Amino acid sequence: MAPTDCKITHYDTAMTMIEVGSLRFITDPLFDESGTDYHHGPIHLHKTSKPLVTPDQIGAVDAVLLSHDQHADNLDHGGRAFLPQASTVLTTPEGASRLGGNARPLSSWQKIDIVGRDGFKVTITALPAQHGPDGTQEATGPVTGFLLEWAGQKHGGLYISGD
């Protein structure tokens, strides 16, 4: 892979591995087994598929790009347990305050540079996002999207919608 190439591997729901240059990112990690139940207020989810990859198979990542932490189809129990393996977790300010640890809050339009050991840099911008139709934000909670940009990119930025 050339230093500016990008490899994207989709695993589950919103969980995707993004490898660019020497850096590795994962979005919305999900690792729970089939049959797991989740309850979020009046919403009940039942996971019907097994994970396609384990945390050990993923290995270390430079950053988790977490659109939001409050729904199990974007961050399940296994995903929460995985977060400390990342150098940093980028998420909403509300999510970072709930998660603590290596979670870093990003407000809309805020930028952060993630730099690899070899000096390769990806600039990540938090973008406004909406989880559902107008009027549902109070029920669904805050969510963020991400724009990834790096030197030598062939087709502009890589946009992660945030669910």
mmCIF file of C-alpha atoms in Angstrom:
data_model
loop_
_atom_site.group_PDB
_atom_site.id
_atom_site.type_symbol
_atom_site.label_atom_id
_atom_site.label_comp_id
_atom_site.label_asym_id
_atom_site.label_seq_id
_atom_site.Cartn_x
_atom_site.Cartn_y
_atom_site.Cartn_z
ATOM 1 C CA MET A 1 0.000 0.000 0.000
ATOM 2 C CA ALA A 2 1.419 3.401 -0.983
ATOM 3 C CA PRO A 3 1.770 5.922 1.880
ATOM 4 C CA THR A 4 -1.315 7.841 0.734
ATOM 5 C CA ASP A 5 -3.524 4.852 -0.136
ATOM 6 C CA CYS A 6 -6.583 4.066 1.914
ATOM 7 C CA LYS A 7 -8.003 0.632 2.648
ATOM 8 C CA ILE A 8 -11.541 0.374 4.050
ATOM 9 C CA THR A 9 -12.934 -2.842 5.528
ATOM 10 C CA HIS A 10 -16.588 -2.974 6.619
ATOM 11 C CA TYR A 11 -17.380 -5.400 9.461
ATOM 12 C CA ASP A 12 -20.783 -4.706 11.007
ATOM 13 C CA THR A 13 -23.460 -1.995 11.084
ATOM 14 C CA ALA A 14 -21.319 1.161 11.375
ATOM 15 C CA MET A 15 -18.073 -0.676 12.271
ATOM 16 C CA THR A 16 -15.383 -0.100 9.681
ATOM 17 C CA MET A 17 -11.595 -0.319 9.709
ATOM 18 C CA ILE A 18 -9.866 2.516 7.857
ATOM 19 C CA GLU A 19 -6.158 2.101 7.143
ATOM 20 C CA VAL A 20 -4.371 5.044 5.589
ATOM 21 C CA GLY A 21 -0.618 5.315 5.429
ATOM 22 C CA SER A 22 0.707 3.967 8.717
ATOM 23 C CA LEU A 23 -2.467 4.848 10.644
ATOM 24 C CA ARG A 24 -5.384 2.607 11.606
ATOM 25 C CA PHE A 25 -8.843 3.820 12.615
ATOM 26 C CA ILE A 26 -11.987 1.921 13.554
ATOM 27 C CA THR A 27 -15.477 3.351 13.610
ATOM 28 C CA ASP A 28 -18.203 2.418 16.117
ATOM 29 C CA PRO A 29 -16.740 -0.893 17.405
ATOM 30 C CA LEU A 30 -19.089 -3.878 17.845
ATOM 31 C CA PHE A 31 -17.920 -7.232 19.196
ATOM 32 C CA ASP A 32 -20.831 -8.746 21.158
ATOM 33 C CA GLU A 33 -22.052 -12.249 20.376
ATOM 34 C CA SER A 34 -25.323 -13.094 18.671
ATOM 35 C CA GLY A 35 -28.232 -13.221 21.100
ATOM 36 C CA THR A 36 -27.159 -10.215 23.165
ATOM 37 C CA ASP A 37 -30.044 -7.959 24.226
ATOM 38 C CA TYR A 38 -29.825 -4.198 24.745
ATOM 39 C CA HIS A 39 -32.291 -1.824 26.356
ATOM 40 C CA HIS A 40 -32.213 1.926 25.819
ATOM 41 C CA GLY A 41 -35.308 3.491 27.303
ATOM 42 C CA PRO A 42 -38.274 2.257 25.263
ATOM 43 C CA ILE A 43 -35.964 0.787 22.582
ATOM 44 C CA HIS A 44 -34.987 -2.871 22.802
ATOM 45 C CA LEU A 45 -32.435 -4.387 20.445
ATOM 46 C CA HIS A 46 -31.579 -8.051 19.975
ATOM 47 C CA LYS A 47 -28.354 -8.871 18.132
ATOM 48 C CA THR A 48 -28.954 -11.640 15.599
ATOM 49 C CA SER A 49 -25.531 -11.983 13.997
ATOM 50 C CA LYS A 50 -22.160 -13.009 15.348
ATOM 51 C CA PRO A 51 -19.220 -10.599 15.121
ATOM 52 C CA LEU A 52 -17.195 -10.904 11.925
ATOM 53 C CA VAL A 53 -13.950 -10.085 13.711
ATOM 54 C CA THR A 54 -12.624 -10.212 17.268
ATOM 55 C CA PRO A 55 -10.783 -7.466 19.127
ATOM 56 C CA ASP A 56 -7.618 -9.609 18.937
ATOM 57 C CA GLN A 57 -7.958 -9.796 15.144
ATOM 58 C CA ILE A 58 -8.368 -6.007 14.969
ATOM 59 C CA GLY A 59 -5.351 -5.355 17.170
ATOM 60 C CA ALA A 60 -4.165 -1.899 18.124
ATOM 61 C CA VAL A 61 -5.646 1.141 16.428
ATOM 62 C CA ASP A 62 -4.528 4.749 16.462
ATOM 63 C CA ALA A 63 -8.027 6.079 17.036
ATOM 64 C CA VAL A 64 -11.607 4.980 17.434
ATOM 65 C CA LEU A 65 -13.984 7.295 15.583
ATOM 66 C CA LEU A 66 -17.111 6.952 17.703
ATOM 67 C CA SER A 67 -20.181 8.644 16.247
ATOM 68 C CA HIS A 68 -22.004 8.224 19.560
ATOM 69 C CA ASP A 69 -21.810 6.036 22.632
ATOM 70 C CA GLN A 70 -25.431 5.856 23.726
ATOM 71 C CA HIS A 71 -26.730 3.114 21.390
ATOM 72 C CA ALA A 72 -25.535 -0.495 21.408
ATOM 73 C CA ASP A 73 -25.678 -0.758 17.614
ATOM 74 C CA ASN A 74 -22.789 1.735 17.530
ATOM 75 C CA LEU A 75 -20.945 0.794 20.716
ATOM 76 C CA ASP A 76 -21.771 -2.502 22.383
ATOM 77 C CA HIS A 77 -20.291 -4.080 25.529
ATOM 78 C CA GLY A 78 -17.378 -5.615 23.627
ATOM 79 C CA GLY A 79 -16.772 -2.304 21.853
ATOM 80 C CA ARG A 80 -16.577 -0.500 25.191
ATOM 81 C CA ALA A 81 -14.062 -3.064 26.434
ATOM 82 C CA PHE A 82 -12.018 -2.473 23.245
ATOM 83 C CA LEU A 83 -11.730 1.331 23.656
ATOM 84 C CA PRO A 84 -8.604 1.272 25.901
ATOM 85 C CA GLN A 85 -6.704 -0.531 23.104
ATOM 86 C CA ALA A 86 -6.890 2.615 20.984
ATOM 87 C CA SER A 87 -4.475 5.463 21.472
ATOM 88 C CA THR A 88 -7.470 7.805 21.513
ATOM 89 C CA VAL A 89 -11.236 7.732 21.135
ATOM 90 C CA LEU A 90 -12.741 10.686 19.297
ATOM 91 C CA THR A 91 -16.430 11.312 20.001
ATOM 92 C CA THR A 92 -19.013 13.902 21.006
ATOM 93 C CA PRO A 93 -18.311 16.029 24.090
ATOM 94 C CA GLU A 94 -21.191 14.286 25.881
ATOM 95 C CA GLY A 95 -19.846 10.856 24.960
ATOM 96 C CA ALA A 96 -16.318 11.721 26.073
ATOM 97 C CA SER A 97 -17.623 12.876 29.458
ATOM 98 C CA ARG A 98 -19.466 9.557 29.919
ATOM 99 C CA LEU A 99 -16.605 7.370 28.688
ATOM 100 C CA GLY A 100 -13.633 9.063 30.345
ATOM 101 C CA GLY A 101 -10.248 7.369 29.905
ATOM 102 C CA ASN A 102 -8.748 8.030 26.479
ATOM 103 C CA ALA A 103 -11.950 9.574 25.060
ATOM 104 C CA ARG A 104 -11.407 13.041 23.588
ATOM 105 C CA PRO A 105 -14.318 15.379 22.961
ATOM 106 C CA LEU A 106 -14.691 16.938 19.538
ATOM 107 C CA SER A 107 -17.265 19.650 18.902
ATOM 108 C CA SER A 108 -18.602 20.228 15.396
ATOM 109 C CA TRP A 109 -15.936 21.696 13.092
ATOM 110 C CA GLN A 110 -13.151 21.027 15.586
ATOM 111 C CA LYS A 111 -10.025 19.481 14.049
ATOM 112 C CA ILE A 112 -7.391 17.170 15.442
ATOM 113 C CA ASP A 113 -4.273 15.712 13.854
ATOM 114 C CA ILE A 114 -3.451 12.053 14.388
ATOM 115 C CA VAL A 115 0.218 11.438 13.622
ATOM 116 C CA GLY A 116 1.816 8.025 13.157
ATOM 117 C CA ARG A 117 5.215 7.013 14.454
ATOM 118 C CA ASP A 118 6.601 7.633 10.980
ATOM 119 C CA GLY A 119 5.235 11.212 10.917
ATOM 120 C CA PHE A 120 2.314 10.434 8.575
ATOM 121 C CA LYS A 121 -0.589 12.710 9.541
ATOM 122 C CA VAL A 122 -4.356 12.497 9.123
ATOM 123 C CA THR A 123 -6.441 15.538 10.022
ATOM 124 C CA ILE A 124 -9.844 14.647 11.428
ATOM 125 C CA THR A 125 -12.659 17.182 11.512
ATOM 126 C CA ALA A 126 -15.798 16.553 13.570
ATOM 127 C CA LEU A 127 -18.850 17.281 11.446
ATOM 128 C CA PRO A 128 -22.423 18.038 12.426
ATOM 129 C CA ALA A 129 -24.588 14.941 12.157
ATOM 130 C CA GLN A 130 -28.140 13.986 12.925
ATOM 131 C CA HIS A 131 -29.267 10.549 14.087
ATOM 132 C CA GLY A 132 -32.844 10.684 12.829
ATOM 133 C CA PRO A 133 -35.476 12.958 11.353
ATOM 134 C CA ASP A 134 -35.897 16.528 12.554
ATOM 135 C CA GLY A 135 -37.350 16.647 16.035
ATOM 136 C CA THR A 136 -35.803 13.397 17.279
ATOM 137 C CA GLN A 137 -32.509 14.802 18.569
ATOM 138 C CA GLU A 138 -33.719 14.931 22.178
ATOM 139 C CA ALA A 139 -34.628 11.239 22.074
ATOM 140 C CA THR A 140 -31.614 10.017 20.080
ATOM 141 C CA GLY A 141 -28.934 12.217 21.633
ATOM 142 C CA PRO A 142 -25.904 13.887 20.080
ATOM 143 C CA VAL A 143 -24.005 12.261 17.244
ATOM 144 C CA THR A 144 -21.007 13.330 15.174
ATOM 145 C CA GLY A 145 -19.596 12.618 11.754
ATOM 146 C CA PHE A 146 -15.945 12.788 10.720
ATOM 147 C CA LEU A 147 -13.920 14.034 7.770
ATOM 148 C CA LEU A 148 -10.477 12.467 7.287
ATOM 149 C CA GLU A 149 -7.895 14.329 5.189
ATOM 150 C CA TRP A 150 -4.229 13.631 4.451
ATOM 151 C CA ALA A 151 -1.490 14.773 2.087
ATOM 152 C CA GLY A 152 -1.619 13.071 -1.294
ATOM 153 C CA GLN A 153 -5.289 12.147 -1.039
ATOM 154 C CA LYS A 154 -6.636 11.359 -4.501
ATOM 155 C CA HIS A 155 -10.316 12.262 -4.156
ATOM 156 C CA GLY A 156 -10.738 14.880 -1.447
ATOM 157 C CA GLY A 157 -11.664 13.992 2.111
ATOM 158 C CA LEU A 158 -13.097 10.724 3.393
ATOM 159 C CA TYR A 159 -16.461 11.363 5.039
ATOM 160 C CA ILE A 160 -17.813 9.172 7.855
ATOM 161 C CA SER A 161 -21.509 9.933 8.271
ATOM 162 C CA GLY A 162 -21.811 9.225 11.979
ATOM 163 C CA ASP A 163 -24.382 6.394 11.890
#
